[in-house]
Amino acid sequence: MTTYITTPIYYVNAMPHLGHAYTTLVADTYSRYRRLCGDDVRFQTGTDEHGEKIVQAAESEGSTPREYVDRISDTFRHTWPTLAIEPDNFIRTTYPEHIKTVQDILQKVYDQGDIYFSEYSGHYCKGCERFLTEKELVDGTCPDHQTVPEEICEQNYFFRMSTYQDWLIEHIKKNPDYITPERYRNEVLSFLSEPLEDLCISRPVSRLTWGIPLPFDQKFVTYVWFDALINYLTGIGYPDGPDFEKYWSAAEHVIAKDILKPHAIYWPTMIQAMGLPPYKRLHVHGYWNVDETKMSKSIGNVIRPGELVEKYGVDTVRYFLLREMSFGLDSSFSEEAVIARRNSDLANDLGNLFSRALTMVGKYAGGKVPKVDAAALTDDDRELIDSMEKMIATYRVNMDAFTFHKALQAVWEVIGLLNRYIVTNAPWELATAPDKSGRLDTVLYFLTESLRILALVLRPVMPVAAGKMAAALGMEDTMAAATLDTAGKWGVFEPGMSVNKGPQLFPRLETKKKQQTPKKQKKKKSRDAESVDGEGLITFDQFGKVELRVAEIVAAEKIKKADKLLKLTLKAPRERTVVAGIAKYYQPDELVGKKVIIVANLKPAKLMGVTSRGMVLAAKEKDGEGVERLVLSTVDADIAAGSRVA
Ligand code: ME8
């Protein structure tokens, strides 16, 4: 199959912001997803460079329009790689081939009688660059720009859009997927229930010279939409380029709701007048708002994608945008929300799963994918295979429908299941069980196989992190060529393949709350101290005498004749020996590398001939049958050995 996916071509009167980044990210993710399905994909973005707004923006900078559009278009082009967005084609409306194609199309439509000359007067909104109908005005102003339109009367050329109204209604009704989500399809049908007016497609050169001259009347230039929309054709070599043949019938456009009407009404009728088959689908999303307001340069609440990537990394930004917005609805942006997603979904759920599973394969299976004992699968195993297969199916349906948040939800359900699978199957216990052979291998195989599938389905959303996952799994090369059909199923990993621990994918980020100013911290301290009194309680000062530190276990061994004790060598930050009564609960080799919390200023004590300098903290509980369980206190994210615990 082929896929042709486009973004709007962005006006160069503003620098790229989060809204532009989102649409382009959606198109990039979809193009990567369709490639994963084995499609031949073409993904196009670009810049829209003609019109009054551009002339004004250039003037305000003291540049010529040509210098100005070159500079801003370049900024757009160079922004996309920073988000790992990789379009196949970047089109500019000032390219000579685009100008020629627009003129050829205008001539053809004019020759067949679908463009006529007439006088027009109406409410012209500069922001929209079009005449607004009476019905569109709210209290006499443009609802999008909150400005009063100019009353303009002039002679112009018009496209007979009304001729194609009935055809368009019928086409939308017959093809439920033509405009999605459904709310926008309904909006368009409701608009089409009234008679459609013809579309003004020109500006006199007395008012605007920065545009494409009409081939049949040099005193006029084209009105922006008859220029801009045609980019979708020129970008693939219309009318006779080989790519046009190949891709046009597969065209899918992504836009936000601001330009629904041009894409859902003007464009299909223009295409119909040209005698071409309609585009395949139009995907319409809502706005990214900041503090409930649409992002805009004039309000000054613009979020720059480059700054976000610098702060949080490309995968976090991509994941956040796709996971947070329900495609079609508006969404609110905040950095707190980015940090929350990063820490919970990426660091805790995915990152921990990845590092725990691969550490255990290294430790218990010598870094090789083990064999499965197929005859001895448990219900847990079968549930995992079943959930994995269901997840892939749900993922595909939702990626196809542009409901990316739902696709990711399905992936994260499986990640949750895998984290529970580790806890219930406790490979560290299987490793010490007398009959440890088969079950441990099966559990480790299930974990690596699951990570492989996760790396595959996450590739369209987080290409960089998925690449790191694939590299750790020793599948960098094979993954690049893999499709969902060949690799998106259970049981592909060959036992015996080498895997390594890989990097920490998503280190936890500090939340703002934790970064209090010293002044605030001081205040809080004294408040806490005041509230502590009464029996059994200690004062802040008393507690302050206990020096708690993070310590890394660098070695652990059993102590002869002491079945409860382990001798630990700790780094905190200098090396010291601590004796801990945890031998019943932990094997020595399982402890190495763990970061624990110790009381660092305890007087040295000799235990079974070993001098212990400090105490390791742990939590203990008894289950219903009185069986004791103990787990070491650790830190929530990686932090230097020796750090104070306050
Ligand atoms: O309209 N939230 O260009 P444009 C989400 N040149 N998306 C947003 C957004 C926001 N707050 N703000 C902008 C034009 N966008 C024409 C298009 S196409 C043939 C010509 C995104 O620079 C969204 O994709 O105003 C929206 O449709 C587009 O930027 C508008 O870009």
XYZ file of C-alpha atoms and ligand atoms in Angstrom:
677
model
C 0.000 0.000 0.000
C 0.985 3.635 -0.360
C 0.422 6.500 2.041
C 0.721 10.195 1.348
C 0.473 12.288 4.498
C 0.671 16.081 4.639
C 0.652 18.909 7.179
C -0.604 22.412 6.441
C 2.093 24.561 4.924
C 2.723 27.077 7.685
C 2.646 30.838 7.238
C 6.060 32.325 7.574
C 4.749 35.347 9.470
C 5.486 33.561 12.755
C 8.159 31.267 14.113
C 7.364 27.574 14.655
C 5.563 26.929 17.940
C 4.049 23.999 19.774
C 0.881 24.012 17.632
C 2.862 23.658 14.394
C 5.057 21.072 16.089
C 2.059 18.979 17.134
C 0.526 18.729 13.654
C 3.894 17.918 12.110
C 4.623 15.372 14.827
C 1.279 13.685 14.178
C 2.099 13.412 10.479
C 5.601 12.106 11.256
C 4.273 9.521 13.716
C 1.654 8.372 11.250
C 4.213 8.131 8.454
C 6.507 6.043 10.676
C 3.549 3.891 11.690
C 2.497 3.269 8.074
C 6.081 2.331 7.236
C 5.909 -0.123 10.115
C 2.857 -1.558 8.356
C 5.004 -2.016 5.250
C 3.630 0.949 3.273
C 5.480 3.030 0.739
C 5.070 6.421 2.446
C 5.525 10.017 1.408
C 5.322 12.686 4.100
C 5.217 16.346 3.140
C 5.325 19.616 5.015
C 6.416 23.109 3.989
C 5.755 26.826 4.146
C 3.095 29.168 2.797
C 4.823 32.334 1.680
C 2.482 34.622 -0.267
C -0.094 37.146 0.893
C -0.615 40.358 2.784
C 0.411 39.042 6.179
C 3.829 38.113 4.884
C 4.377 41.505 3.281
C 3.449 43.191 6.567
C 5.741 40.929 8.590
C 8.653 41.591 6.219
C 8.021 45.328 6.320
C 7.956 45.386 10.102
C 11.456 43.881 10.027
C 12.748 46.170 7.307
C 13.348 43.196 4.964
C 12.166 42.477 1.468
C 9.508 39.733 1.287
C 12.005 37.485 -0.500
C 14.694 37.831 2.203
C 12.109 37.432 4.900
C 10.436 34.263 3.561
C 13.815 32.604 2.911
C 14.862 33.175 6.494
C 11.673 32.010 8.262
C 11.117 29.073 5.926
C 14.630 27.912 6.830
C 13.751 28.105 10.518
C 10.759 25.803 9.954
C 12.852 23.391 7.914
C 15.504 23.180 10.628
C 13.066 22.866 13.502
C 11.711 19.479 12.431
C 14.869 17.383 12.832
C 15.193 18.570 16.446
C 11.918 16.742 17.109
C 13.086 13.685 15.133
C 10.533 14.666 12.484
C 11.707 13.532 9.062
C 9.586 14.736 6.151
C 10.336 13.355 2.691
C 9.559 16.672 1.062
C 9.549 20.297 2.176
C 7.593 22.480 -0.212
C 7.583 26.262 -0.503
C 4.919 28.194 -2.388
C 7.621 30.472 -3.815
C 9.248 27.571 -5.689
C 8.995 28.145 -9.486
C 7.489 24.683 -10.079
C 4.680 25.442 -7.620
C 3.997 28.823 -9.235
C 3.825 27.199 -12.683
C 1.442 24.460 -11.507
C -0.876 26.976 -9.807
C -1.005 29.008 -13.025
C -1.678 25.919 -15.169
C -4.538 24.875 -12.891
C -6.018 28.378 -12.843
C -5.920 28.485 -16.637
C -7.575 25.074 -16.949
C -10.383 25.894 -14.502
C -10.840 29.317 -16.153
C -10.983 27.764 -19.644
C -13.689 25.342 -18.588
C -15.786 28.218 -17.253
C -15.467 27.617 -13.521
C -13.753 30.977 -12.867
C -15.583 34.235 -13.648
C -15.071 37.978 -13.121
C -17.469 39.923 -10.924
C -17.884 42.725 -8.473
C -17.890 41.934 -4.836
C -18.367 43.786 -1.628
C -18.081 42.296 1.772
C -16.445 42.013 5.160
C -12.780 41.290 4.603
C -10.783 39.918 7.553
C -7.048 40.460 7.142
C -6.260 37.775 9.684
C -8.246 35.129 7.784
C -7.271 36.630 4.431
C -10.798 36.136 3.186
C -14.246 37.702 3.090
C -16.436 36.582 5.986
C -20.158 35.990 5.577
C -22.686 37.837 7.782
C -23.322 34.602 9.640
C -19.707 34.129 10.543
C -19.406 37.490 12.306
C -19.916 37.659 16.055
C -21.090 41.108 17.153
C -19.687 42.471 13.919
C -16.199 41.035 14.558
C -14.226 38.051 13.288
C -14.471 35.387 16.000
C -10.963 34.086 15.299
C -9.142 37.399 15.310
C -11.439 39.617 17.403
C -11.106 42.391 14.832
C -13.738 44.287 12.877
C -13.419 43.284 9.197
C -12.871 45.979 6.571
C -15.776 46.780 4.236
C -14.307 46.264 0.801
C -15.910 46.623 -2.609
C -13.882 45.561 -5.607
C -13.872 43.600 -8.828
C -12.391 40.142 -8.570
C -12.300 36.634 -9.965
C -14.487 33.925 -8.467
C -14.424 30.155 -8.455
C -17.820 28.496 -9.028
C -17.686 26.537 -5.800
C -21.487 26.352 -5.588
C -21.562 24.082 -8.669
C -19.941 21.332 -6.612
C -21.964 21.662 -3.421
C -24.331 18.727 -4.040
C -21.486 16.492 -5.102
C -19.552 17.353 -1.939
C -22.486 16.676 0.400
C -23.026 13.335 -1.248
C -19.341 12.437 -1.101
C -19.052 13.254 2.612
C -22.219 11.316 3.390
C -21.068 8.284 1.436
C -17.617 8.242 3.016
C -17.857 8.406 6.808
C -14.051 8.505 7.120
C -13.556 11.393 4.712
C -13.496 13.975 7.516
C -12.672 12.793 11.039
C -13.268 12.985 13.977
C -17.003 12.918 13.429
C -17.691 16.269 15.116
C -15.860 18.062 12.267
C -17.675 16.031 9.625
C -20.960 17.115 11.232
C -19.784 20.717 11.359
C -19.011 20.663 7.634
C -22.327 18.998 6.735
C -24.168 21.569 8.806
C -22.366 24.386 7.003
C -23.217 22.765 3.670
C -26.908 22.648 4.552
C -27.023 26.339 3.514
C -26.356 27.421 -0.071
C -22.640 27.671 -0.753
C -21.319 30.967 -2.088
C -18.707 31.129 -4.828
C -15.143 31.702 -3.697
C -13.239 34.911 -4.361
C -9.819 33.794 -5.617
C -7.974 36.973 -6.580
C -6.583 40.268 -5.325
C -5.913 43.280 -7.559
C -2.172 44.012 -7.830
C -2.994 47.549 -6.727
C -3.560 46.027 -3.278
C -1.164 43.075 -3.310
C 1.800 42.224 -5.491
C 3.321 39.416 -3.388
C 1.368 36.590 -4.985
C 1.099 34.453 -8.091
C -0.182 36.459 -11.122
C -3.369 35.112 -12.713
C -2.308 33.708 -16.101
C -5.389 35.170 -17.792
C -5.244 38.649 -16.183
C -1.923 40.110 -15.034
C -3.681 42.867 -13.077
C -4.526 40.271 -10.423
C -2.714 37.778 -8.212
C -4.264 34.601 -6.728
C -5.908 34.707 -3.381
C -3.967 32.622 -0.873
C -6.087 29.449 -0.736
C -6.045 28.804 -4.487
C -2.268 29.047 -4.158
C -1.641 27.297 -0.812
C -3.900 24.236 -1.147
C -2.360 23.326 -4.477
C 0.932 22.576 -2.661
C -0.474 19.121 -1.941
C -0.401 18.434 -5.685
C 2.797 20.216 -6.687
C 4.720 18.436 -3.938
C 4.187 15.114 -5.682
C 4.791 16.337 -9.215
C 1.267 16.989 -10.533
C 0.235 16.559 -13.326
C 2.569 14.038 -14.900
C 5.294 13.153 -12.378
C 5.522 9.464 -11.430
C 4.984 10.258 -7.744
C 1.689 11.924 -8.518
C 0.329 8.703 -10.022
C 1.621 6.758 -7.099
C 0.551 8.875 -4.151
C -2.428 11.067 -4.967
C -5.163 8.501 -4.367
C -3.607 7.843 -0.922
C -3.546 11.512 0.180
C -4.361 12.216 3.827
C -4.208 15.746 5.231
C -3.693 16.696 8.883
C -4.823 20.134 10.068
C -6.211 21.911 13.132
C -9.801 23.089 13.237
C -8.850 26.692 12.277
C -8.503 25.722 8.620
C -11.324 23.193 8.423
C -13.403 25.119 5.895
C -10.646 25.621 3.307
C -9.699 21.938 3.557
C -13.151 20.399 3.808
C -14.990 22.669 1.358
C -12.758 24.790 -0.885
C -10.193 22.063 -1.516
C -12.502 19.142 -2.424
C -14.492 21.356 -4.790
C -11.291 22.669 -6.401
C -10.048 19.095 -6.864
C -13.387 18.103 -8.350
C -13.244 21.037 -10.774
C -9.762 19.911 -11.830
C -11.201 16.499 -12.663
C -9.115 14.662 -10.060
C -10.279 12.022 -7.597
C -10.843 13.403 -4.059
C -8.199 13.105 -1.344
C -8.644 10.068 0.910
C -9.019 11.467 4.433
C -8.882 14.735 6.357
C -7.798 14.534 10.014
C -8.733 17.502 12.162
C -7.323 18.182 15.613
C -8.063 20.781 18.291
C -5.895 23.522 19.759
C -3.115 23.412 22.241
C -4.045 26.030 24.780
C -1.932 27.607 27.457
C -3.923 28.752 30.473
C -7.176 28.091 28.630
C -6.220 30.427 25.775
C -5.103 29.465 22.290
C -1.398 29.993 21.911
C -0.683 33.175 20.008
C 2.149 35.559 19.413
C 0.074 38.578 20.386
C -0.893 37.109 23.774
C 2.733 36.124 24.344
C 1.967 32.583 25.547
C 3.831 30.828 22.772
C 5.676 27.593 23.596
C 8.783 26.911 21.478
C 9.298 23.235 20.655
C 13.097 23.587 20.568
C 13.192 24.818 24.166
C 11.039 21.909 25.331
C 13.268 19.389 23.590
C 16.343 20.932 25.184
C 14.777 20.674 28.615
C 13.040 17.310 28.447
C 14.477 15.436 25.476
C 12.893 14.584 22.174
C 11.147 11.345 23.171
C 9.505 12.863 26.242
C 8.137 15.783 24.211
C 6.826 13.495 21.469
C 5.274 11.058 23.927
C 3.699 13.821 25.981
C 2.053 15.550 23.013
C 0.634 12.354 21.545
C -0.466 10.880 24.873
C -1.941 14.037 26.354
C -4.125 15.293 23.507
C -7.290 13.429 22.540
C -7.123 13.953 18.800
C -9.928 16.331 17.832
C -10.322 18.035 21.216
C -8.454 21.000 22.686
C -5.738 20.303 25.224
C -4.019 22.348 27.839
C -0.256 22.544 27.944
C 1.798 22.855 31.116
C 5.356 21.885 31.986
C 4.108 20.270 35.207
C 2.089 17.880 33.054
C 5.177 17.088 30.941
C 7.191 16.295 34.079
C 4.384 14.180 35.520
C 4.133 12.070 32.344
C 7.893 11.760 32.154
C 8.241 10.543 35.718
C 5.262 8.241 35.913
C 4.823 6.779 32.423
C 8.380 6.975 31.119
C 10.748 6.750 34.102
C 8.677 4.566 36.444
C 6.715 2.346 34.103
C 8.698 1.930 30.900
C 12.224 2.856 32.032
C 12.151 0.658 35.129
C 10.693 -2.285 33.282
C 13.391 -2.052 30.640
C 16.321 -1.776 33.059
C 15.024 -4.361 35.561
C 14.299 -6.948 32.898
C 17.594 -6.560 31.058
C 19.629 -6.441 34.275
C 18.119 -9.784 35.259
C 18.784 -11.339 31.856
C 22.409 -10.225 32.291
C 22.638 -11.576 35.796
C 20.701 -14.822 35.586
C 21.048 -15.783 31.925
C 24.493 -14.490 31.068
C 23.058 -11.793 28.817
C 21.544 -14.281 26.363
C 17.879 -14.698 25.480
C 16.993 -17.979 27.198
C 14.872 -20.860 25.906
C 11.217 -21.282 26.819
C 9.935 -24.430 28.382
C 6.855 -24.475 26.136
C 5.331 -27.438 27.917
C 5.277 -25.683 31.262
C 3.598 -22.352 30.559
C 1.575 -20.905 33.422
C -1.657 -18.903 33.354
C 0.461 -15.796 33.884
C 2.416 -16.531 30.725
C -0.683 -17.197 28.677
C -2.294 -13.992 29.934
C 0.791 -12.085 28.881
C 0.826 -13.504 25.341
C -2.882 -12.873 25.033
C -2.616 -9.275 26.288
C 0.310 -8.600 24.014
C -1.628 -9.770 20.964
C -4.704 -7.777 21.967
C -2.534 -4.715 22.546
C -1.058 -4.938 19.036
C -4.551 -5.157 17.545
C -5.841 -2.199 19.591
C -2.713 -0.229 18.785
C -3.227 -0.749 15.046
C -6.894 0.257 15.096
C -6.114 3.439 17.014
C -3.016 4.445 15.075
C -5.078 4.075 11.882
C -7.836 6.212 13.401
C -5.418 8.916 14.659
C -6.488 8.218 18.261
C -2.864 8.108 19.350
C -3.661 8.547 23.039
C -5.713 5.358 22.979
C -2.984 3.438 21.169
C -0.524 4.527 23.863
C -2.953 3.702 26.655
C -3.129 0.154 25.322
C 0.672 -0.091 25.253
C 0.923 1.183 28.830
C -1.627 -1.331 30.064
C 0.728 -4.052 28.892
C 3.704 -2.292 30.495
C 1.790 -2.328 33.793
C 1.042 -6.004 33.350
C 4.727 -6.717 32.706
C 5.809 -4.884 35.836
C 3.352 -6.999 37.822
C 4.581 -10.135 36.030
C 8.085 -9.426 37.348
C 6.835 -9.031 40.906
C 4.642 -12.140 40.901
C 7.216 -14.339 39.201
C 10.140 -12.900 41.223
C 13.033 -14.099 39.051
C 15.467 -13.413 41.948
C 13.669 -16.081 43.949
C 13.547 -18.491 41.007
C 17.312 -17.998 40.684
C 17.865 -19.381 44.164
C 15.229 -22.120 44.083
C 16.672 -25.637 44.106
C 14.973 -26.470 40.790
C 15.714 -23.194 39.052
C 16.204 -24.316 35.469
C 13.067 -24.040 33.336
C 10.839 -21.515 35.030
C 13.450 -18.771 35.353
C 14.394 -19.116 31.680
C 10.767 -18.935 30.616
C 10.119 -15.807 32.689
C 13.232 -14.109 31.298
C 12.301 -15.078 27.746
C 8.835 -13.609 28.248
C 10.345 -10.358 29.455
C 12.818 -9.953 26.586
C 10.240 -10.927 23.986
C 7.839 -8.351 25.436
C 10.519 -5.649 25.364
C 11.171 -6.450 21.722
C 7.503 -5.928 20.851
C 7.389 -2.730 22.908
C 10.438 -1.351 21.064
C 8.630 -2.077 17.808
C 5.289 -0.429 18.601
C 6.917 2.557 20.304
C 9.124 3.327 17.326
C 6.693 5.691 15.549
C 6.131 7.665 18.759
C 9.605 7.637 20.345
C 12.069 6.787 17.589
C 15.182 7.646 19.599
C 14.295 5.674 22.742
C 12.961 2.780 20.652
C 16.294 2.752 18.805
C 18.142 2.495 22.126
C 15.846 -0.337 23.196
C 16.443 -2.173 19.933
C 20.213 -1.710 20.300
C 20.184 -3.121 23.849
C 18.191 -6.085 22.550
C 20.783 -6.617 19.840
C 18.200 -5.902 17.148
C 19.229 -2.523 15.797
C 19.554 -3.731 12.217
C 16.705 -6.211 12.033
C 14.307 -3.783 13.751
C 14.820 -1.117 11.109
C 13.452 -3.426 8.422
C 10.817 -5.081 10.621
C 7.104 -4.601 10.005
C 4.164 -5.250 12.295
C 3.244 -8.243 10.145
C 6.661 -9.867 10.384
C 7.659 -8.814 13.900
C 4.476 -7.681 15.660
C 3.632 -11.071 17.047
C 4.698 -13.324 19.879
C 7.647 -15.697 19.665
C 9.992 -13.998 17.198
C 13.031 -13.610 19.469
C 15.583 -16.377 18.901
C 16.951 -17.908 22.093
C 20.701 -17.485 22.350
C 20.791 -13.904 21.043
C 22.878 -11.518 23.109
C 21.273 -8.620 24.898
C 22.881 -5.951 27.053
C 21.610 -3.722 29.822
C 21.472 -0.603 27.649
C 21.339 2.959 28.940
C 18.926 4.382 31.464
C 16.156 5.430 29.084
C 14.353 8.050 31.137
C 16.034 9.347 34.303
C 13.499 10.833 36.674
C 13.128 14.595 36.670
C 12.853 16.707 39.783
C 9.425 18.247 40.145
C 9.139 21.951 40.830
C 7.729 21.277 44.295
C 10.942 19.626 45.350
C 13.027 22.530 44.156
C 12.021 24.890 46.949
C 13.981 28.009 47.611
C 16.252 27.881 50.684
C 14.071 30.498 52.373
C 10.936 28.375 51.978
C 12.744 25.301 53.209
C 13.821 27.119 56.338
C 10.290 28.262 57.095
C 8.959 24.745 56.649
C 11.594 23.371 58.996
C 10.574 25.591 61.875
C 6.867 24.882 61.301
C 7.502 21.157 61.496
C 9.552 21.565 64.659
C 6.766 23.476 66.376
C 4.179 20.845 65.617
C 6.218 18.027 67.174
C 5.620 17.529 70.842
C 4.045 14.978 73.146
C 5.036 11.548 74.221
C 6.922 9.221 71.956
C 7.674 12.029 69.525
C 11.088 13.487 68.870
C 12.018 17.046 68.143
C 13.348 18.213 64.824
C 16.734 18.699 66.463
C 16.769 15.154 67.756
C 15.975 13.780 64.328
C 18.544 16.126 62.808
C 21.280 14.266 64.672
C 20.631 11.119 62.659
C 22.722 11.217 59.512
C 20.958 9.313 56.744
C 22.771 8.758 53.478
C 22.328 6.953 50.184
C 24.818 4.098 49.878
C 25.633 1.884 46.950
C 26.246 -1.780 47.656
C 29.500 -2.658 45.892
C 29.991 -6.124 47.411
C 28.032 -8.520 49.617
C 28.981 -11.832 51.209
C 27.703 -14.285 53.749
C 29.260 -14.306 57.216
C 30.364 -17.733 58.384
C 28.199 -19.242 61.094
C 25.751 -16.363 61.013
C 22.797 -17.393 58.879
C 20.964 -14.106 59.299
C 23.837 -11.735 58.541
C 25.426 -10.396 55.398
C 28.618 -8.358 55.241
C 28.064 -5.438 52.886
C 30.701 -3.195 51.387
C 29.071 0.158 50.802
C 30.045 3.340 49.000
C 28.620 6.393 50.798
C 30.639 8.081 49.260
C 33.740 6.490 50.923
C 33.766 2.735 51.307
C 32.700 1.242 54.616
C 31.558 -2.117 55.927
C 28.094 -2.615 57.344
C 26.669 -5.826 58.716
C 22.969 -6.296 57.951
C 20.528 -8.907 59.167
C 19.011 -9.540 55.768
C 20.492 -12.899 54.722
C 17.108 -14.614 54.919
C 15.625 -12.203 52.406
C 18.389 -11.378 49.937
C 21.078 -13.319 48.113
C 24.453 -11.515 48.092
C 24.742 -11.217 44.280
C 21.280 -9.738 43.988
C 22.316 -6.811 46.147
C 25.283 -5.523 44.214
C 24.498 -2.247 42.492
C 21.459 -1.439 44.666
C 21.275 1.974 46.278
C 20.037 1.761 49.858
C 19.597 4.157 52.731
C 21.865 3.891 55.762
C 22.272 5.523 59.145
C 25.788 6.794 58.565
C 26.751 8.181 61.996
C 26.132 5.116 64.143
C 28.896 4.183 66.570
C 30.913 1.217 65.151
C 29.925 -2.185 66.543
C 31.480 -5.645 66.171
C 29.165 -8.420 64.974
C 30.496 -11.970 64.541
C 33.994 -10.555 64.338
C 33.164 -7.940 61.683
C 33.153 -4.229 62.537
C 29.992 -2.615 61.251
C 29.952 1.133 60.586
C 26.324 2.067 60.097
C 22.946 0.485 59.644
C 20.953 -0.359 56.520
C 17.268 0.636 56.591
C 14.550 -1.776 55.510
C 10.797 -2.226 55.838
C 9.359 -5.336 57.412
C 5.897 -6.858 57.464
C 4.206 -10.047 58.545
C 1.642 -11.656 56.293
C -1.559 -13.303 57.532
C 0.244 -16.506 58.358
C 2.888 -14.738 60.362
C 5.559 -15.087 57.674
C 7.958 -12.187 57.748
C 8.894 -10.239 54.646
C 11.588 -7.605 54.424
C 12.445 -5.142 51.681
C 15.323 -2.710 51.668
C 14.594 1.033 51.638
C 15.920 2.476 48.419
C 15.763 5.721 46.515
C 13.119 6.511 43.939
C 15.570 7.520 41.191
C 19.250 7.288 40.541
C 21.253 9.608 42.783
C 24.939 9.782 43.725
C 26.142 7.433 46.462
C 26.742 9.465 49.620
C 23.855 11.905 49.047
C 22.272 13.098 52.316
C 18.713 11.896 52.974
C 16.873 14.779 54.567
O -3.254 28.392 8.300
N -2.839 24.208 18.455
O -0.959 28.470 8.376
P -0.676 28.675 9.933
C -2.716 23.251 17.543
N -0.835 28.723 5.768
N -2.291 23.460 16.279
C -1.980 24.702 15.929
C -2.090 25.777 16.845
C -2.537 25.476 18.169
N -2.643 26.387 19.126
N -1.716 26.890 16.221
C -1.365 26.528 14.941
C -2.159 28.409 7.755
N -1.507 25.207 14.768
C -2.074 28.247 6.253
C -2.304 26.806 5.901
S -2.463 24.796 4.196
C -2.728 24.600 2.572
C -2.281 26.490 4.440
C -1.184 24.437 13.544
O 0.771 28.969 10.026
C -2.384 23.698 13.015
O -1.937 22.673 12.178
O -1.627 29.615 10.523
C -3.056 24.744 12.201
O -4.002 24.213 11.287
C -1.871 25.364 11.512
O -0.838 25.342 12.524
C -2.103 26.756 11.009
O -0.872 27.218 10.525
